[in-house]
Short mmCIF file of C-alpha atoms and ligand atoms in Angstrom, two decimals:
data_model
loop_
_atom_site.label_atom_id
_atom_site.label_comp_id
_atom_site.label_asym_id
_atom_site.label_seq_id
_atom_site.Cartn_x
_atom_site.Cartn_y
_atom_site.Cartn_z
CA MET A 251 30.95 41.73 -78.92
CA ASN A 252 32.22 45.11 -80.11
CA LYS A 253 32.79 46.78 -76.75
CA TRP A 254 32.11 50.25 -78.11
CA GLU A 255 28.67 49.19 -79.27
CA ALA A 256 27.69 47.96 -75.83
CA LYS A 257 24.67 49.75 -74.37
CA PHE A 258 24.64 48.87 -70.70
CA GLY A 259 21.65 48.68 -68.44
CA PHE A 260 20.79 47.02 -65.15
CA PHE A 261 18.58 43.98 -64.64
CA TRP A 262 17.23 43.88 -61.11
CA TYR A 263 16.03 40.61 -59.67
CA ASN A 264 14.23 41.13 -56.41
CA ASP A 265 11.14 39.61 -54.76
CA ASP A 266 8.96 39.70 -57.88
CA GLU A 267 11.53 38.04 -60.09
CA LEU A 268 12.71 35.61 -57.40
CA PHE A 269 9.32 34.48 -56.11
CA LYS A 270 6.63 35.33 -58.67
CA PHE A 271 7.97 35.60 -62.21
CA SER A 272 7.25 32.95 -64.81
CA GLN A 273 9.54 32.54 -67.83
CA GLU A 274 7.00 34.64 -69.79
CA ASP A 275 7.37 37.46 -67.25
CA PHE A 276 11.15 37.37 -67.67
CA ASP A 277 10.74 37.40 -71.44
CA GLU A 278 8.49 40.43 -71.26
CA LYS A 279 10.91 42.28 -69.00
CA ALA A 280 13.86 41.46 -71.27
CA LYS A 281 11.92 42.57 -74.34
CA LYS A 282 11.21 45.94 -72.78
CA ILE A 283 14.89 46.39 -71.97
CA ALA A 284 15.92 45.39 -75.49
CA ASP A 285 13.34 47.79 -76.96
CA SER A 286 14.95 50.69 -75.12
CA GLY A 287 18.23 49.98 -76.95
CA ILE A 288 20.11 48.07 -74.23
CA ASN A 289 22.20 45.09 -75.38
CA ILE A 290 24.07 44.15 -72.19
CA VAL A 291 22.83 44.15 -68.60
CA MET A 292 24.48 43.89 -65.24
CA THR A 293 22.34 42.15 -62.69
CA PHE A 294 21.62 43.69 -59.32
CA SER A 295 19.61 41.98 -56.65
CA CYS A 296 18.30 42.16 -53.11
CA THR A 297 20.49 39.06 -52.73
CA HIS A 298 23.60 41.14 -53.45
CA PHE A 299 25.19 39.94 -50.19
CA ARG A 300 25.11 36.45 -51.64
CA TRP A 301 26.53 34.60 -48.63
CA THR A 302 23.69 35.86 -46.41
CA PHE A 303 21.33 34.11 -48.85
CA HIS A 304 23.37 30.92 -48.79
CA ARG A 305 20.41 28.64 -48.02
CA TYR A 306 18.50 30.13 -50.97
CA TRP A 307 21.24 29.73 -53.58
CA ASP A 308 19.18 27.19 -55.58
CA ARG A 309 16.32 29.65 -55.93
CA ILE A 310 18.66 32.51 -56.86
CA LEU A 311 20.42 30.43 -59.50
CA ARG A 312 17.07 29.34 -60.98
CA CYS A 313 16.07 32.99 -61.23
CA LEU A 314 19.38 33.85 -62.86
CA GLU A 315 18.98 31.02 -65.34
CA MET A 316 15.56 32.32 -66.38
CA THR A 317 16.96 35.84 -66.63
CA VAL A 318 19.75 34.67 -68.92
CA LYS A 319 17.35 32.68 -71.08
CA ALA A 320 15.04 35.67 -71.52
CA CYS A 321 17.84 38.15 -72.16
CA HIS A 322 19.57 35.94 -74.71
CA LYS A 323 16.27 35.53 -76.52
CA HIS A 324 16.25 39.30 -76.99
CA GLY A 325 19.92 39.70 -77.87
CA ILE A 326 21.02 40.97 -74.45
CA LYS A 327 24.19 39.77 -72.76
CA VAL A 328 24.09 39.20 -69.00
CA VAL A 329 26.82 40.05 -66.50
CA GLU A 330 26.05 38.63 -63.07
CA HIS A 331 27.03 41.05 -60.32
CA HIS A 332 27.02 40.28 -56.62
CA SER A 333 29.09 40.82 -53.51
CA SER A 334 31.68 38.09 -53.35
CA HIS A 335 31.93 37.91 -49.57
CA LEU A 336 29.93 40.45 -47.53
CA THR A 337 27.24 39.30 -45.10
CA PHE A 338 24.62 40.96 -42.92
CA ASN A 339 25.14 40.09 -39.26
CA PRO A 340 22.78 42.28 -37.25
CA GLN A 341 23.80 42.46 -33.57
CA ASN A 342 21.39 45.12 -32.30
CA GLN A 343 18.21 46.94 -33.29
CA GLU A 344 20.11 49.53 -35.30
CA HIS A 345 21.73 46.78 -37.37
CA TRP A 346 18.39 45.03 -37.88
CA ASP A 347 16.85 48.30 -39.07
CA TYR A 348 19.78 48.81 -41.42
CA THR A 349 19.44 45.33 -42.93
CA GLU A 350 15.71 45.81 -43.39
CA ARG A 351 16.26 49.23 -44.97
CA ILE A 352 18.76 47.90 -47.52
CA LEU A 353 16.49 44.99 -48.44
CA HIS A 354 13.51 47.31 -48.70
CA ALA A 355 15.40 49.66 -51.05
CA ARG A 356 16.11 46.59 -53.18
CA GLY A 357 12.50 45.47 -53.46
CA SER A 358 12.59 42.89 -50.69
CA SER A 359 12.36 42.46 -46.92
CA LEU A 360 13.50 40.05 -44.23
CA ALA A 361 9.98 38.62 -44.09
CA SER A 362 10.13 37.71 -47.79
CA TRP A 363 12.74 35.07 -46.98
CA GLU A 364 11.35 32.28 -44.86
CA GLY A 365 13.68 31.58 -41.96
CA LEU A 366 16.21 34.27 -42.87
CA ALA A 367 15.77 36.48 -39.80
CA GLU A 368 15.99 33.44 -37.50
CA THR A 369 19.15 32.05 -39.10
CA ILE A 370 20.96 35.16 -40.35
CA ASN A 371 23.72 34.82 -37.74
CA ASP A 372 23.94 31.01 -37.85
CA GLU A 373 27.03 29.25 -39.08
CA ILE A 374 27.10 28.64 -42.83
CA VAL A 375 28.80 25.45 -43.93
CA GLU A 376 29.95 25.43 -47.54
CA ASN A 377 32.24 22.98 -49.27
CA GLY A 378 32.58 21.19 -45.93
CA LYS A 379 34.01 24.26 -44.17
CA PRO A 380 32.44 26.70 -41.68
CA ALA A 381 32.22 30.10 -43.41
CA SER A 382 33.14 31.87 -40.14
CA SER A 383 36.64 30.45 -40.68
CA PHE A 384 36.80 32.47 -43.95
CA ARG A 385 36.45 35.81 -42.17
CA GLN A 386 38.78 38.78 -42.33
CA VAL A 387 40.50 39.53 -39.02
CA ASP A 388 40.91 43.00 -37.49
CA GLY A 389 44.60 43.68 -36.79
CA ARG A 390 43.70 45.89 -33.81
CA THR A 391 41.93 43.15 -31.90
CA GLY A 392 42.65 39.81 -33.54
CA GLU A 393 38.84 39.38 -33.72
CA TYR A 394 36.65 39.14 -36.82
CA ALA A 395 36.76 42.30 -38.95
CA TRP A 396 33.54 44.30 -39.19
CA SER A 397 32.53 45.70 -42.57
CA ASN A 398 30.98 49.09 -43.34
CA TYR A 399 27.68 47.25 -43.85
CA ASN A 400 26.95 45.91 -40.36
CA GLY A 401 28.31 42.47 -40.98
CA TYR A 402 31.39 40.34 -41.47
CA CYS A 403 33.56 39.92 -44.52
CA MET A 404 35.80 37.17 -45.88
CA CYS A 405 39.49 37.04 -46.71
CA PHE A 406 40.72 36.67 -50.28
CA ASN A 407 43.90 34.98 -49.08
CA ASN A 408 41.94 32.22 -47.34
CA PRO A 409 42.25 29.12 -49.57
CA ASP A 410 39.08 27.55 -48.14
CA TYR A 411 37.07 30.67 -48.94
CA ARG A 412 38.45 30.82 -52.47
CA GLU A 413 37.64 27.20 -53.10
CA ALA A 414 34.10 27.52 -51.74
CA TYR A 415 33.39 30.76 -53.60
CA PHE A 416 34.84 29.54 -56.89
CA LYS A 417 32.63 26.46 -56.60
CA TYR A 418 29.64 28.77 -56.24
CA LEU A 419 30.84 30.73 -59.28
CA GLU A 420 30.89 27.51 -61.29
CA ARG A 421 27.18 27.14 -60.54
CA VAL A 422 26.64 30.77 -61.60
CA TYR A 423 28.48 30.12 -64.87
CA GLN A 424 26.27 27.09 -65.53
CA THR A 425 23.28 29.44 -65.82
CA GLY A 426 24.83 30.70 -69.07
CA VAL A 427 25.87 34.20 -67.96
CA ASP A 428 28.19 36.08 -70.32
CA GLY A 429 30.14 37.91 -67.66
CA ILE A 430 30.87 38.17 -63.97
CA MET A 431 31.45 41.12 -61.68
CA THR A 432 32.77 39.92 -58.33
CA ASP A 433 32.03 42.97 -56.24
CA ASP A 434 33.39 44.36 -52.96
CA VAL A 435 36.83 42.78 -53.26
CA GLN A 436 38.08 44.97 -50.44
CA TYR A 437 39.47 44.74 -46.94
CA PHE A 438 37.46 46.28 -44.12
CA ALA A 439 37.77 47.08 -40.39
CA GLN A 440 38.52 50.73 -41.37
CA GLY A 441 41.76 49.66 -43.04
CA HIS A 442 42.88 47.31 -40.24
CA ALA A 443 42.17 44.02 -42.05
CA CYS A 444 43.35 41.52 -42.68
CA ALA A 445 45.49 39.88 -40.02
CA CYS A 446 44.16 36.34 -40.40
CA LYS A 447 46.62 33.46 -40.23
CA HIS A 448 46.70 33.16 -44.03
CA CYS A 449 47.55 36.84 -44.46
CA GLN A 450 50.24 36.59 -41.77
CA ARG A 451 51.83 33.61 -43.52
CA LEU A 452 51.62 35.06 -47.05
CA PHE A 453 52.88 38.47 -45.92
CA LYS A 454 55.95 36.78 -44.44
CA GLU A 455 56.46 34.76 -47.62
CA ASP A 456 56.02 37.77 -49.91
CA THR A 457 58.02 40.36 -47.98
CA GLY A 458 60.02 38.60 -45.27
CA TYR A 459 58.32 40.79 -42.64
CA GLU A 460 56.25 39.69 -39.64
CA LEU A 461 52.84 41.29 -39.15
CA PRO A 462 52.61 42.78 -35.62
CA GLY A 463 50.19 41.38 -33.05
CA PRO A 464 47.02 43.11 -31.82
CA GLY A 465 46.86 45.85 -29.19
CA LYS A 466 49.80 48.17 -28.55
CA GLU A 467 52.00 46.50 -31.16
CA TRP A 468 49.39 47.14 -33.85
CA GLU A 469 48.75 50.70 -32.67
CA ALA A 470 52.43 51.57 -33.08
CA PHE A 471 52.52 49.95 -36.51
CA TYR A 472 49.34 51.19 -38.17
CA GLY A 473 49.61 54.39 -40.22
CA ASP A 474 53.38 54.80 -39.76
CA TYR A 475 54.35 55.67 -43.32
CA ASN A 476 58.01 55.89 -42.34
CA ASN A 477 57.99 52.21 -41.43
CA PRO A 478 58.84 50.05 -44.47
CA VAL A 479 56.91 47.15 -42.91
CA TYR A 480 53.74 49.23 -42.88
CA ILE A 481 54.17 50.33 -46.50
CA ALA A 482 54.89 46.71 -47.43
CA TRP A 483 51.66 45.64 -45.73
CA GLU A 484 49.61 48.31 -47.52
CA ARG A 485 51.04 47.11 -50.83
CA PHE A 486 50.46 43.50 -49.82
CA ARG A 487 46.75 44.18 -49.25
CA ARG A 488 46.39 45.58 -52.77
CA LYS A 489 48.42 42.69 -54.14
CA SER A 490 46.05 40.31 -52.32
CA THR A 491 42.86 41.73 -53.85
CA GLU A 492 44.57 41.85 -57.24
CA ARG A 493 45.63 38.20 -56.94
CA PHE A 494 42.05 37.30 -56.10
CA GLN A 495 40.59 39.10 -59.13
CA ARG A 496 43.21 37.49 -61.36
CA GLY A 497 42.33 34.18 -59.72
CA VAL A 498 38.69 34.60 -60.78
CA ASN A 499 39.80 34.99 -64.41
CA LYS A 500 42.23 32.11 -64.21
CA HIS A 501 39.51 29.91 -62.75
CA PHE A 502 36.88 30.58 -65.42
CA LYS A 503 39.50 30.27 -68.14
CA SER A 504 40.42 26.85 -66.72
CA LEU A 505 36.77 25.91 -67.30
CA GLY A 506 37.10 26.93 -70.96
CA LEU A 507 35.10 30.14 -70.44
CA ASP A 508 35.90 33.65 -71.60
CA LEU A 509 33.63 35.88 -69.57
CA LEU A 510 33.10 39.63 -69.79
CA ARG A 511 34.53 41.59 -66.87
CA PRO A 512 33.21 45.15 -66.60
CA ASN A 513 34.24 46.91 -63.42
CA TYR A 514 33.65 50.26 -61.78
CA VAL A 515 34.82 52.36 -58.90
CA SER A 516 33.37 55.66 -57.72
CA ALA A 517 36.55 57.40 -56.53
CA ALA A 518 39.91 56.13 -57.77
CA LEU A 519 42.10 59.14 -57.07
CA ASN A 520 41.63 59.34 -53.33
CA HIS A 521 43.46 57.22 -50.83
CA ASN A 522 41.30 54.17 -50.26
CA PRO A 523 41.77 52.23 -47.01
CA THR A 524 40.19 49.05 -48.39
CA GLY A 525 43.06 47.76 -50.51
CA TYR A 526 40.98 48.01 -53.67
CA CYS A 527 43.03 46.98 -56.73
CA PHE A 528 41.10 48.69 -59.52
CA ASP A 529 44.14 50.21 -61.27
CA MET A 530 46.52 47.31 -60.83
CA ALA A 531 44.12 44.78 -62.29
CA ALA A 532 42.93 47.17 -65.02
CA ASP A 533 44.02 44.81 -67.79
CA LEU A 534 41.25 42.44 -66.65
CA TRP A 535 38.39 44.89 -67.12
CA ASP A 536 36.51 44.95 -70.44
CA TRP A 537 34.91 48.29 -69.57
CA ILE A 538 36.47 50.69 -67.10
CA PHE A 539 33.93 52.92 -65.51
CA GLN A 540 32.99 55.19 -62.69
CA GLU A 541 29.93 55.43 -60.53
CA ASN A 542 28.78 59.02 -60.17
CA CYS A 543 26.59 60.39 -57.43
CA PHE A 544 22.81 60.70 -57.44
CA SER A 545 20.95 63.06 -59.75
CA THR A 546 20.05 65.62 -57.11
CA ILE A 547 23.75 66.20 -56.43
CA ILE A 548 25.24 65.79 -59.90
CA ARG A 549 23.74 69.08 -61.05
CA VAL A 550 26.23 70.90 -58.81
CA SER A 551 29.04 68.36 -58.42
CA TRP A 552 29.67 67.51 -62.08
CA PRO A 553 33.04 69.37 -62.29
CA SER A 554 34.32 67.17 -59.49
CA TRP A 555 33.19 63.93 -61.18
CA TYR A 556 34.78 65.16 -64.40
CA VAL A 557 38.16 64.77 -62.67
CA GLU A 558 37.45 61.09 -62.02
CA SER A 559 36.55 60.71 -65.70
CA LEU A 560 40.09 61.80 -66.65
CA HIS A 561 41.42 58.81 -64.75
CA ARG A 562 38.98 56.22 -66.21
CA TYR A 563 39.44 57.54 -69.74
CA ALA A 564 43.25 57.39 -69.47
CA LEU A 565 43.23 53.95 -67.84
CA ALA A 566 40.82 52.62 -70.47
CA GLN A 567 43.00 54.03 -73.28
CA ARG A 568 46.05 52.20 -71.92
CA ASN A 569 44.06 48.97 -71.99
CA HIS A 570 42.27 49.58 -75.32
CA VAL A 571 38.79 49.31 -73.83
CA PRO A 572 35.98 51.85 -73.47
CA SER A 573 35.56 53.98 -70.38
CA MET A 574 32.09 54.57 -69.08
CA SER A 575 30.07 56.55 -66.56
CA LEU A 576 27.22 55.29 -64.42
CA PHE A 577 24.61 57.87 -63.47
CA TYR A 578 21.27 57.93 -61.66
CA PRO A 579 18.99 60.29 -63.60
CA ASP A 580 15.39 60.64 -62.45
CA ARG A 581 13.76 62.71 -65.23
CA GLU A 582 14.31 63.50 -68.90
CA ASP A 583 16.29 66.67 -68.17
CA SER A 584 18.65 64.87 -65.81
CA TYR A 585 18.95 62.00 -68.31
CA TYR A 586 19.83 64.43 -71.10
CA PHE A 587 22.34 66.18 -68.84
CA VAL A 588 24.25 63.03 -67.85
CA TRP A 589 24.06 61.63 -71.38
CA ALA A 590 25.75 64.78 -72.67
CA LEU A 591 28.25 64.81 -69.81
CA ALA A 592 29.38 61.23 -70.47
CA GLY A 593 29.75 61.91 -74.19
CA SER A 594 31.78 65.07 -73.59
CA TRP A 595 34.06 63.13 -71.23
CA GLY A 596 34.78 60.55 -73.96
CA GLN A 597 32.81 57.95 -72.05
CA MET A 598 29.94 55.62 -72.72
CA LEU A 599 26.87 55.95 -70.55
CA THR A 600 25.07 53.59 -68.22
CA VAL A 601 22.07 54.69 -66.22
CA THR A 602 20.14 52.99 -63.50
CA PRO A 603 17.10 55.09 -62.79
CA GLU A 604 16.35 53.34 -59.50
CA GLY A 605 12.61 53.33 -59.06
CA TYR A 606 11.90 55.32 -62.24
CA ASP A 607 11.01 54.03 -65.67
CA LEU A 608 12.97 56.05 -68.21
CA SER A 609 12.97 53.42 -70.95
CA SER A 610 11.12 55.53 -73.53
CA ILE A 611 13.52 58.43 -72.93
CA GLU A 612 16.48 56.09 -73.07
CA LYS A 613 15.35 54.75 -76.42
CA LYS A 614 15.51 58.22 -77.97
CA TYR A 615 19.15 58.77 -76.95
CA ARG A 616 20.29 55.22 -77.66
CA THR A 617 18.82 55.49 -81.16
CA PHE A 618 20.77 58.69 -81.73
CA GLU A 619 23.99 56.98 -80.58
CA LYS A 620 23.35 54.06 -82.90
CA LYS A 621 22.80 56.38 -85.85
CA TYR A 622 26.06 58.28 -85.18
CA ASN A 623 27.97 55.26 -83.94
CA HIS A 624 31.28 56.37 -85.50
CA VAL A 625 31.30 59.44 -83.25
CA TYR A 626 30.93 57.32 -80.14
CA THR A 627 33.49 54.65 -81.03
CA ASP A 628 36.93 54.96 -79.44
CA GLN A 629 36.83 58.73 -78.95
CA GLN A 630 40.26 60.34 -78.98
CA LYS A 631 40.81 63.24 -76.65
CA ILE A 632 42.60 66.29 -78.02
CA ALA A 633 44.42 67.88 -75.10
CA PRO A 634 47.66 69.89 -75.01
CA VAL A 635 48.05 69.44 -71.25
CA ALA A 636 48.12 66.37 -69.04
CA ILE A 637 48.09 65.91 -65.29
CA MET A 638 50.26 63.15 -63.88
CA PHE A 639 48.59 60.71 -61.48
CA SER A 640 50.65 58.45 -59.26
CA LEU A 641 49.16 55.62 -57.20
CA ASP A 642 52.25 55.66 -54.98
CA ASN A 643 51.76 59.33 -54.16
CA ALA A 644 48.03 58.94 -53.58
CA TYR A 645 48.24 55.80 -51.42
CA TYR A 646 51.60 55.59 -49.70
CA VAL A 647 52.37 59.15 -48.60
CA LYS A 648 51.05 60.42 -45.29
CA ALA A 649 48.75 63.48 -45.53
CA GLN A 650 49.35 63.54 -49.28
CA LYS A 651 48.42 66.65 -51.26
CA HIS A 652 48.65 64.93 -54.65
CA THR A 653 44.96 64.04 -55.06
CA GLY A 654 43.66 67.39 -53.84
CA GLU A 655 45.86 69.23 -56.30
CA ILE A 656 44.71 67.07 -59.19
CA TYR A 657 41.15 68.07 -58.32
CA THR A 658 42.09 71.74 -58.12
CA TRP A 659 44.01 71.98 -61.40
CA ALA A 660 41.70 69.75 -63.41
CA GLN A 661 38.53 71.56 -62.35
CA GLY A 662 40.18 74.94 -62.91
CA MET A 663 41.10 73.99 -66.45
CA TYR A 664 37.71 72.38 -67.10
CA LEU A 665 35.90 75.56 -66.12
CA SER A 666 38.37 77.59 -68.24
CA ASN A 667 37.71 75.45 -71.33
CA ILE A 668 41.23 73.99 -71.40
CA PRO A 669 41.09 70.35 -72.50
CA VAL A 670 43.18 68.16 -70.23
CA ASP A 671 44.22 64.52 -70.19
CA MET A 672 45.78 62.32 -67.52
CA VAL A 673 49.11 60.51 -67.65
CA PHE A 674 50.44 57.97 -65.18
CA ASP A 675 53.81 57.99 -63.47
CA GLN A 676 54.66 54.70 -65.21
CA ASP A 677 53.99 56.02 -68.72
CA PRO A 678 56.92 55.91 -71.18
CA VAL A 679 58.47 59.08 -72.63
CA GLU A 680 56.71 58.49 -75.97
CA LYS A 681 53.37 58.87 -74.18
CA LEU A 682 54.49 62.00 -72.31
CA ASN A 683 55.68 63.50 -75.61
CA GLU A 684 52.06 63.69 -76.80
CA TYR A 685 51.56 66.73 -74.53
CA SER A 686 53.19 70.14 -74.68
CA MET A 687 52.88 70.50 -70.91
CA ILE A 688 52.56 68.08 -68.01
CA ILE A 689 51.48 69.08 -64.53
CA LEU A 690 53.22 67.33 -61.63
CA PRO A 691 50.91 67.93 -58.66
CA SER A 692 52.85 67.38 -55.42
CA LEU A 693 54.63 64.26 -56.60
CA VAL A 694 56.82 63.91 -53.54
CA MET A 695 57.60 60.25 -54.26
CA LEU A 696 59.50 59.59 -57.49
CA ASP A 697 62.03 56.90 -58.31
CA GLU A 698 65.17 57.36 -60.44
CA ASN A 699 63.53 55.92 -63.58
CA GLN A 700 60.62 58.34 -63.33
CA ILE A 701 62.96 61.29 -62.84
CA THR A 702 65.01 60.20 -65.87
CA ARG A 703 61.87 59.94 -68.00
CA LEU A 704 60.71 63.41 -66.96
CA ARG A 705 64.17 64.85 -67.66
CA THR A 706 64.15 63.29 -71.15
CA TYR A 707 60.66 64.69 -71.76
CA VAL A 708 61.89 68.21 -70.98
CA GLU A 709 65.08 67.77 -73.04
CA GLN A 710 62.90 66.80 -76.00
CA GLY A 711 60.92 70.03 -75.71
CA GLY A 712 58.24 69.22 -73.14
CA ARG A 713 57.38 71.58 -70.30
CA LEU A 714 56.71 70.62 -66.70
CA PHE A 715 54.48 72.58 -64.36
CA ILE A 716 55.60 71.54 -60.89
CA THR A 717 53.92 72.15 -57.55
CA GLY A 718 55.38 71.21 -54.19
CA LEU A 719 58.77 69.52 -53.87
CA PRO A 720 58.93 66.61 -56.30
CA GLY A 721 60.93 63.47 -55.62
CA ILE A 722 61.90 64.12 -52.00
CA LYS A 723 60.90 60.53 -51.14
CA SER A 724 61.77 57.37 -53.01
ZN1 LIG B 1328 43.34 37.45 -44.31
#
């Protein structure tokens, strides 16, 4: 499909779809979505934490199959989207309430699933292996890592997990989906995972270093940015999630499939303790987009989200794919506002009006976009100034000021009507030469090649606006 003509929407499958819908009901739902101008949907479901619903996989896959059938009938492509490894494991009343709350928000409840509450913490056996053996391990304790969602999480370096999950994906692909978004490919335990035996072995193989043991050894190690072993481990975690995402592509390609891979992240510029590999695996993503905050907040926080859009737009340009923004409007005025914002940021728009039906409003704007399609295809930003973003400076420098300064300068220029673009520290001189000025916001870590490129840029007439002391670390 022409990626710039994609009009994304969400297709929720919750209790109604999973337990009550007939094929006719799916058809009707798909028709309504198609009528509003949507031609590709990402699924979202109360069964997002797919491993928790392990014993109901047959039902879920049947529902997905009917969804695909209905959507294809109405010219809509389907990207299945679920959490690749997270589980709910309530240990106390607070956790139970949390689990119930999440399910409720997604049109379901514990009671909807016969036997779920009774078995939620039982061992899952998949592909002949106990799923508890797939779990991420907390480096502080040597025990199972705990996620931010009151449950456990699985390790992408665990070959048994990969095999079991990829087998599940094969069943997902058999439903006829056009794309796959394997979500939550992140390490948890507040940045202290993973120290499982597979990670220990691979880390040694990759870097030659030993991962320290739990307790005092780990305490001394964690967060010491002057320790090359620690930096190597931080990089290794990102490499691990990247390898996994590349593995997903390699696997479906080995099956003769070429699936669509949209992906999003809400904040890419800040240090992220989960080892998320969004930038490094960017060549895999068919649409590169950001998730913005809810509509009640966006009316005041839009200049801040604009800064994230600089990153997605620039990353998408490098990979010749569209960038996109996901918003949560709740009325026509908030829809109009986010529609205009996305367009002015050079991005396509996706909305998921959770709980609201905005399809008639959506139709109006989607029709406009269709009519003026040339304006919305591969928009080229005209900006004399660019800000340089560096993953190394954002992720591997203690108490870094890089990200904060990007936010400051970009918002300042935005509110002063100065168009600005983003460049990356790996960009070649030819790319830098497209701008008359480049801002280097506290780039304390620069290697010799980067310094040479910047020097050449200046010698060829470019101007640098430098804050802080650049290149004092290598
Ligand atoms: Zn591990």
